[in-house]
């Protein structure tokens, strides 16, 4: 079965960097959409970044453009979210999701458990 596992969260100071990883397994095809979502305490879930695994297409939430970068390493079956210049408002539980349809959307078929990112001021 298709499985996704997010990892790499932790506690960092404002202005710091963190790289999240999303290990994928069980996808019958290599071409699919992979997305990063986050949910802060008391707030609704929002889409942070999205990438197609083979055609290079990427999309970002406006507030993270220039700071976050999504990438895919097909050889390792892993997607990443490099987060630089972190701000306290980036604090949230981050999730990765996958689907054979692109671009990413909130009803994606496969989701991993979240990893907590806490940015202190």
Coordinates of C-alpha atoms in Angstrom, one line a residue:
X1 CA 0.0 0.0 0.0
X2 CA 1.0 3.6 -0.5
X3 CA 2.6 5.1 2.6
X4 CA 4.1 8.5 3.4
X5 CA 6.2 9.4 6.4
X6 CA 7.1 12.9 7.3
X7 CA 10.1 13.6 9.6
X8 CA 12.6 16.3 10.5
X9 CA 10.5 18.6 12.6
X10 CA 11.9 20.2 15.8
X11 CA 12.5 23.3 17.7
X12 CA 14.4 26.2 16.1
X13 CA 15.0 29.8 16.7
X14 CA 13.5 32.5 14.5
X15 CA 15.7 33.0 11.4
X16 CA 16.9 29.5 11.5
X17 CA 16.6 26.7 9.0
X18 CA 15.1 23.2 9.0
X19 CA 14.7 20.5 6.4
X20 CA 11.7 18.2 6.5
X21 CA 11.7 14.8 4.7
X22 CA 8.8 12.8 3.3
X23 CA 9.6 9.1 2.6
X24 CA 7.3 7.5 0.1
X25 CA 6.7 3.9 -0.6
X26 CA 4.2 1.8 -2.5
X27 CA 3.5 4.2 -5.4
X28 CA 3.0 2.0 -8.5
X29 CA 4.1 4.9 -10.8
X30 CA 6.9 7.4 -10.3
X31 CA 4.9 10.4 -11.6
X32 CA 2.6 11.9 -8.9
X33 CA 2.0 15.1 -7.0
X34 CA 3.6 15.5 -3.6
X35 CA 2.6 18.3 -1.3
X36 CA 3.4 19.8 2.1
X37 CA 0.6 21.1 4.3
X38 CA 0.6 22.6 7.7
X39 CA -1.8 23.3 10.5
X40 CA -1.1 25.7 13.3
X41 CA -2.8 25.6 16.7
X42 CA -6.4 26.9 16.4
X43 CA -6.1 27.5 12.7
X44 CA -7.2 25.7 9.5
X45 CA -4.9 23.5 7.5
X46 CA -3.2 25.3 4.6
X47 CA -1.2 24.1 1.6
X48 CA 2.5 25.1 1.8
X49 CA 4.1 23.7 -1.3
X50 CA 3.4 21.3 -4.1
X51 CA 5.6 19.5 -6.6
X52 CA 5.2 17.1 -9.5
X53 CA 7.7 14.2 -9.1
X54 CA 8.8 14.2 -12.7
X55 CA 8.0 17.4 -14.6
X56 CA 9.6 19.9 -12.3
X57 CA 6.4 21.9 -11.6
X58 CA 6.2 23.6 -8.2
X59 CA 3.8 25.8 -6.3
X60 CA 4.1 27.7 -3.0
X61 CA 2.0 29.5 -0.5
X62 CA 2.7 33.2 -0.9
X63 CA 4.0 33.7 2.6
X64 CA 6.7 31.1 2.2
X65 CA 7.9 32.0 -1.3
X66 CA 11.7 32.7 -1.3
X67 CA 12.1 31.0 2.0
X68 CA 10.9 27.4 1.5
X69 CA 11.9 25.1 -1.3
X70 CA 10.3 21.8 -2.2
X71 CA 12.3 19.1 -4.0
X72 CA 12.1 15.5 -4.9
X73 CA 14.8 12.8 -5.0
X74 CA 13.4 10.0 -7.0
X75 CA 16.4 7.7 -6.3
X76 CA 15.7 7.9 -2.6
X77 CA 11.9 8.0 -3.0
X78 CA 11.9 11.1 -0.8
X79 CA 10.6 14.6 -1.0
X80 CA 12.0 17.5 1.0
X81 CA 10.9 20.9 2.3
X82 CA 13.9 23.1 2.9
X83 CA 12.7 25.9 5.2
X84 CA 15.0 29.0 5.7
X85 CA 14.4 32.2 7.5
X86 CA 11.8 30.6 9.8
X87 CA 9.4 32.8 11.6
X88 CA 7.3 32.1 14.7
X89 CA 4.2 32.1 12.6
X90 CA 5.6 29.1 10.7
X91 CA 5.0 27.0 13.9
X92 CA 2.7 24.2 13.0
X93 CA 2.3 20.5 12.4
X94 CA 3.5 19.8 8.9
X95 CA 2.1 17.0 6.8
X96 CA 3.1 15.5 3.4
X97 CA 0.5 14.1 1.0
X98 CA 0.5 12.4 -2.4
X99 CA -1.8 11.9 -5.3
X100 CA -1.7 11.0 -9.0
X101 CA -3.5 14.2 -9.8
X102 CA -1.7 17.5 -10.0
X103 CA -1.7 20.2 -8.7
X104 CA -2.1 19.4 -5.0
X105 CA -5.4 19.8 -3.2
X106 CA -6.9 19.2 0.2
X107 CA -8.5 16.0 -0.8
X108 CA -5.3 14.2 -1.8
X109 CA -5.5 10.4 -1.6
X110 CA -2.5 9.7 0.6
X111 CA -1.4 11.4 3.8
X112 CA 1.4 10.8 6.3
X113 CA 1.4 11.6 10.0
X114 CA 2.5 15.1 10.8
X115 CA 5.8 16.3 12.2
X116 CA 5.9 19.3 14.5
X117 CA 7.9 22.4 13.7
X118 CA 8.2 25.0 16.5
X119 CA 9.9 28.3 15.9
X120 CA 10.8 30.3 19.0
X121 CA 11.3 34.1 19.1

